[in-house]
Amino acid sequence: MEYTSEAIDSTTGEVVQAPIGSWITITEYGETKGVGRNQVRDVLSRMGILQNETEDHTPKHASFAERKLTTRRRLTTKSVRSGLGKRIFSIVGRPFDVISPKGQAWIDQRWADAVRTIKTDITSSPVAVAAQVALREFMVGRRHKLDPEGQVRWLLDHFPNVAQADMSRITGASTRMVSHYVGNRTDQISKALGSGSHLRVTSRCRMSPI
């Protein structure tokens, strides 16, 4: 998106607009690198330009149990002050971040190193390497792609010994979201086992004549 700044011409008194370059969203920047929305946020988090922030969307009179919290990875205050990007709220109040031309150049210089570091972290664990290869092969054979939660669940089913930090690097989901997915799965399994605890088991006894 092309952004402009407004200033008053001291000679004419008119308001003039000056272009300040093309600012793009984080997802759009990821597209320039050929990666998805989760992967680009994973890399930018590694660089320190993004951080996890929790937003409270709980209705006014809701109880504590009804709290609705959303965690997003947003530009850090330091990166905004440094001119690397801006925090913007849409007309409907939904927040999103855009990266400035300066920020894009800053990230470009560090992108390859950050990606290499993430890959090195994964390759340092043989189990993580095997899990990543197996998941990639499984995804190739599917008609519909698994979302990050589906990928985490698949890893838990087939590679339960993979650390959550490695799951985060493999799937591109944040460590907080991986923990959330793991918790969801654990709760669902517990409920399923609990509902099956009241099943009646019938046994047959054979009586032998005396």
Tab-separated table of C-alpha atoms in Angstrom:
chain	number	residue	atom	x	y	z
A	1	MET	CA	0.000	0.000	0.000
A	2	GLU	CA	1.352	3.414	-0.966
A	3	TYR	CA	1.412	5.863	1.948
A	4	THR	CA	1.699	9.632	1.865
A	5	SER	CA	2.366	12.352	4.421
A	6	GLU	CA	0.566	15.691	4.515
A	7	ALA	CA	2.286	19.026	5.041
A	8	ILE	CA	1.339	22.688	4.641
A	9	ASP	CA	3.196	24.609	1.986
A	10	SER	CA	4.498	27.731	3.769
A	11	THR	CA	4.371	29.693	0.528
A	12	THR	CA	0.853	28.930	-0.699
A	13	GLY	CA	-0.749	27.699	2.521
A	14	GLU	CA	-2.048	24.638	0.707
A	15	VAL	CA	-1.932	21.118	2.057
A	16	VAL	CA	0.389	18.996	-0.077
A	17	GLN	CA	0.913	15.260	-0.024
A	18	ALA	CA	4.321	13.652	-0.330
A	19	PRO	CA	4.750	9.915	-0.999
A	20	ILE	CA	6.648	8.027	1.714
A	21	GLY	CA	6.929	4.690	-0.079
A	22	SER	CA	5.123	1.383	-0.196
A	23	TRP	CA	4.197	-0.134	3.176
A	24	ILE	CA	3.079	-3.769	3.152
A	25	THR	CA	1.510	-6.113	5.693
A	26	ILE	CA	3.534	-8.866	7.330
A	27	THR	CA	1.711	-11.531	5.331
A	28	GLU	CA	2.419	-9.646	2.089
A	29	TYR	CA	6.102	-9.470	3.008
A	30	GLY	CA	6.098	-13.232	3.567
A	31	GLU	CA	4.671	-13.691	0.071
A	32	THR	CA	7.703	-11.883	-1.354
A	33	LYS	CA	9.846	-14.556	0.335
A	34	GLY	CA	7.633	-17.448	-0.746
A	35	VAL	CA	6.478	-18.342	2.790
A	36	GLY	CA	3.081	-18.396	4.508
A	37	ARG	CA	1.635	-16.163	7.223
A	38	ASN	CA	2.831	-18.375	10.093
A	39	GLN	CA	6.320	-18.934	8.713
A	40	VAL	CA	7.016	-15.236	8.132
A	41	ARG	CA	5.912	-14.415	11.677
A	42	ASP	CA	8.139	-17.181	13.008
A	43	VAL	CA	11.159	-15.688	11.248
A	44	LEU	CA	10.359	-12.103	12.288
A	45	SER	CA	9.856	-13.257	15.874
A	46	ARG	CA	13.298	-14.817	15.742
A	47	MET	CA	14.683	-11.447	14.591
A	48	GLY	CA	13.015	-9.728	17.531
A	49	ILE	CA	10.800	-7.482	15.410
A	50	LEU	CA	7.598	-9.245	16.542
A	51	GLN	CA	6.348	-10.206	19.990
A	52	ASN	CA	3.327	-12.050	21.401
A	53	GLU	CA	0.556	-9.796	22.676
A	54	THR	CA	-2.695	-10.904	24.292
A	55	GLU	CA	-5.890	-8.997	23.541
A	56	ASP	CA	-8.954	-9.245	25.781
A	57	HIS	CA	-12.223	-9.486	23.823
A	58	THR	CA	-14.342	-10.509	26.795
A	59	PRO	CA	-17.861	-8.982	26.857
A	60	LYS	CA	-18.449	-6.462	29.649
A	61	HIS	CA	-20.568	-8.554	31.996
A	62	ALA	CA	-19.053	-11.964	31.200
A	63	SER	CA	-17.745	-14.152	33.985
A	64	PHE	CA	-14.081	-15.039	34.409
A	65	ALA	CA	-14.722	-18.475	32.870
A	66	GLU	CA	-16.172	-16.791	29.763
A	67	ARG	CA	-13.104	-14.659	29.070
A	68	LYS	CA	-12.086	-14.488	25.415
A	69	LEU	CA	-8.389	-13.864	24.907
A	70	THR	CA	-6.614	-13.658	21.555
A	71	THR	CA	-2.845	-13.853	21.159
A	72	ARG	CA	-1.292	-12.150	18.148
A	73	ARG	CA	2.269	-11.553	17.085
A	74	ARG	CA	2.604	-7.782	16.744
A	75	LEU	CA	5.405	-5.351	15.955
A	76	THR	CA	7.413	-4.472	19.046
A	77	THR	CA	7.307	-0.922	20.371
A	78	LYS	CA	11.033	-0.612	19.647
A	79	SER	CA	10.621	-1.575	15.978
A	80	VAL	CA	7.804	0.983	15.578
A	81	ARG	CA	9.910	3.719	17.182
A	82	SER	CA	12.784	2.783	14.892
A	83	GLY	CA	10.586	3.379	11.847
A	84	LEU	CA	10.498	-0.277	10.756
A	85	GLY	CA	6.704	-0.379	10.721
A	86	LYS	CA	3.406	0.955	12.038
A	87	ARG	CA	0.472	-0.377	14.053
A	88	ILE	CA	-2.837	0.292	12.338
A	89	PHE	CA	-6.478	-0.337	13.211
A	90	SER	CA	-8.920	-0.975	10.382
A	91	ILE	CA	-12.327	0.711	10.127
A	92	VAL	CA	-13.902	-2.208	12.024
A	93	GLY	CA	-11.269	-1.945	14.739
A	94	ARG	CA	-9.250	-5.004	13.761
A	95	PRO	CA	-5.514	-4.364	14.305
A	96	PHE	CA	-2.852	-5.108	11.733
A	97	ASP	CA	0.757	-4.082	11.198
A	98	VAL	CA	2.524	-2.757	8.120
A	99	ILE	CA	6.231	-2.772	7.380
A	100	SER	CA	7.880	0.384	6.062
A	101	PRO	CA	10.337	0.472	3.145
A	102	LYS	CA	13.067	0.929	5.769
A	103	GLY	CA	11.761	-2.094	7.652
A	104	GLN	CA	11.643	-4.215	4.510
A	105	ALA	CA	15.288	-3.379	3.765
A	106	TRP	CA	16.232	-4.106	7.400
A	107	ILE	CA	14.543	-7.518	7.291
A	108	ASP	CA	15.992	-8.342	3.857
A	109	GLN	CA	19.511	-7.992	5.260
A	110	ARG	CA	18.786	-10.436	8.106
A	111	TRP	CA	16.314	-12.857	6.506
A	112	ALA	CA	18.728	-15.519	5.282
A	113	ASP	CA	20.562	-15.718	8.616
A	114	ALA	CA	17.311	-16.017	10.590
A	115	VAL	CA	15.995	-18.800	8.332
A	116	ARG	CA	19.343	-20.596	8.543
A	117	THR	CA	19.276	-20.400	12.356
A	118	ILE	CA	15.788	-21.901	12.515
A	119	LYS	CA	16.821	-24.746	10.210
A	120	THR	CA	19.945	-25.345	12.315
A	121	ASP	CA	17.829	-25.591	15.454
A	122	ILE	CA	15.712	-28.274	13.812
A	123	THR	CA	18.632	-30.239	12.364
A	124	SER	CA	20.300	-30.331	15.786
A	125	SER	CA	17.590	-32.793	16.845
A	126	PRO	CA	17.476	-36.079	14.856
A	127	VAL	CA	13.910	-36.697	16.056
A	128	ALA	CA	12.825	-33.260	14.817
A	129	VAL	CA	14.456	-33.900	11.438
A	130	ALA	CA	12.638	-37.221	11.053
A	131	ALA	CA	9.360	-35.610	12.114
A	132	GLN	CA	9.743	-32.742	9.670
A	133	VAL	CA	10.506	-35.082	6.746
A	134	ALA	CA	7.621	-37.412	7.617
A	135	LEU	CA	5.149	-34.548	7.967
A	136	ARG	CA	6.257	-33.049	4.657
A	137	GLU	CA	5.768	-36.408	2.897
A	138	PHE	CA	2.357	-36.835	4.507
A	139	MET	CA	1.275	-33.340	3.411
A	140	VAL	CA	2.315	-33.986	-0.207
A	141	GLY	CA	-0.117	-36.883	-0.469
A	142	ARG	CA	-3.096	-34.949	0.880
A	143	ARG	CA	-5.712	-33.203	-1.222
A	144	HIS	CA	-6.283	-30.565	1.469
A	145	LYS	CA	-3.450	-29.042	3.489
A	146	LEU	CA	-3.389	-29.373	7.248
A	147	ASP	CA	-3.576	-26.119	9.171
A	148	PRO	CA	-0.969	-25.527	11.931
A	149	GLU	CA	-3.166	-27.168	14.588
A	150	GLY	CA	-3.680	-30.214	12.380
A	151	GLN	CA	0.071	-30.456	11.826
A	152	VAL	CA	0.753	-30.279	15.570
A	153	ARG	CA	-1.833	-33.004	16.221
A	154	TRP	CA	-0.261	-35.188	13.532
A	155	LEU	CA	3.169	-34.756	15.112
A	156	LEU	CA	1.770	-35.650	18.539
A	157	ASP	CA	0.215	-38.815	17.114
A	158	HIS	CA	3.287	-39.966	15.205
A	159	PHE	CA	6.232	-38.292	16.975
A	160	PRO	CA	5.166	-37.754	20.609
A	161	ASN	CA	8.788	-37.222	21.710
A	162	VAL	CA	9.289	-34.091	19.588
A	163	ALA	CA	9.692	-31.022	21.796
A	164	GLN	CA	7.095	-28.268	21.511
A	165	ALA	CA	9.812	-25.794	20.504
A	166	ASP	CA	10.658	-28.058	17.550
A	167	MET	CA	6.960	-28.356	16.665
A	168	SER	CA	6.855	-24.572	16.552
A	169	ARG	CA	9.818	-24.427	14.158
A	170	ILE	CA	8.433	-27.228	11.963
A	171	THR	CA	4.871	-25.906	11.655
A	172	GLY	CA	5.553	-22.174	11.853
A	173	ALA	CA	3.067	-21.757	14.722
A	174	SER	CA	4.194	-19.749	17.739
A	175	THR	CA	5.275	-21.680	20.841
A	176	ARG	CA	2.243	-20.273	22.678
A	177	MET	CA	-0.122	-21.602	20.001
A	178	VAL	CA	1.593	-25.001	19.959
A	179	SER	CA	1.070	-25.202	23.714
A	180	HIS	CA	-2.591	-24.238	23.178
A	181	TYR	CA	-3.062	-26.951	20.528
A	182	VAL	CA	-1.429	-29.550	22.772
A	183	GLY	CA	-3.705	-28.537	25.642
A	184	ASN	CA	-6.808	-28.779	23.435
A	185	ARG	CA	-5.875	-32.282	22.344
A	186	THR	CA	-5.168	-33.394	25.922
A	187	ASP	CA	-8.541	-32.055	27.095
A	188	GLN	CA	-10.400	-33.784	24.263
A	189	ILE	CA	-8.709	-37.115	24.988
A	190	SER	CA	-9.508	-36.798	28.710
A	191	LYS	CA	-13.177	-36.078	27.956
A	192	ALA	CA	-13.374	-38.986	25.518
A	193	LEU	CA	-11.880	-41.383	28.069
A	194	GLY	CA	-14.198	-40.035	30.757
A	195	SER	CA	-17.314	-40.564	28.663
A	196	GLY	CA	-16.276	-44.163	28.015
A	197	SER	CA	-15.744	-44.979	31.675
A	198	HIS	CA	-19.464	-45.761	32.216
A	199	LEU	CA	-19.779	-48.367	29.492
A	200	ARG	CA	-21.291	-51.607	30.746
A	201	VAL	CA	-19.172	-54.649	30.131
A	202	THR	CA	-20.962	-57.989	29.900
A	203	SER	CA	-19.092	-61.196	30.627
A	204	ARG	CA	-20.174	-64.759	29.945
A	205	CYS	CA	-19.602	-67.548	32.423
A	206	ARG	CA	-19.665	-71.203	31.477
A	207	MET	CA	-21.029	-73.487	34.134
A	208	SER	CA	-19.512	-76.928	34.317
A	209	PRO	CA	-21.662	-79.804	35.554
A	210	ILE	CA	-20.548	-81.374	38.815
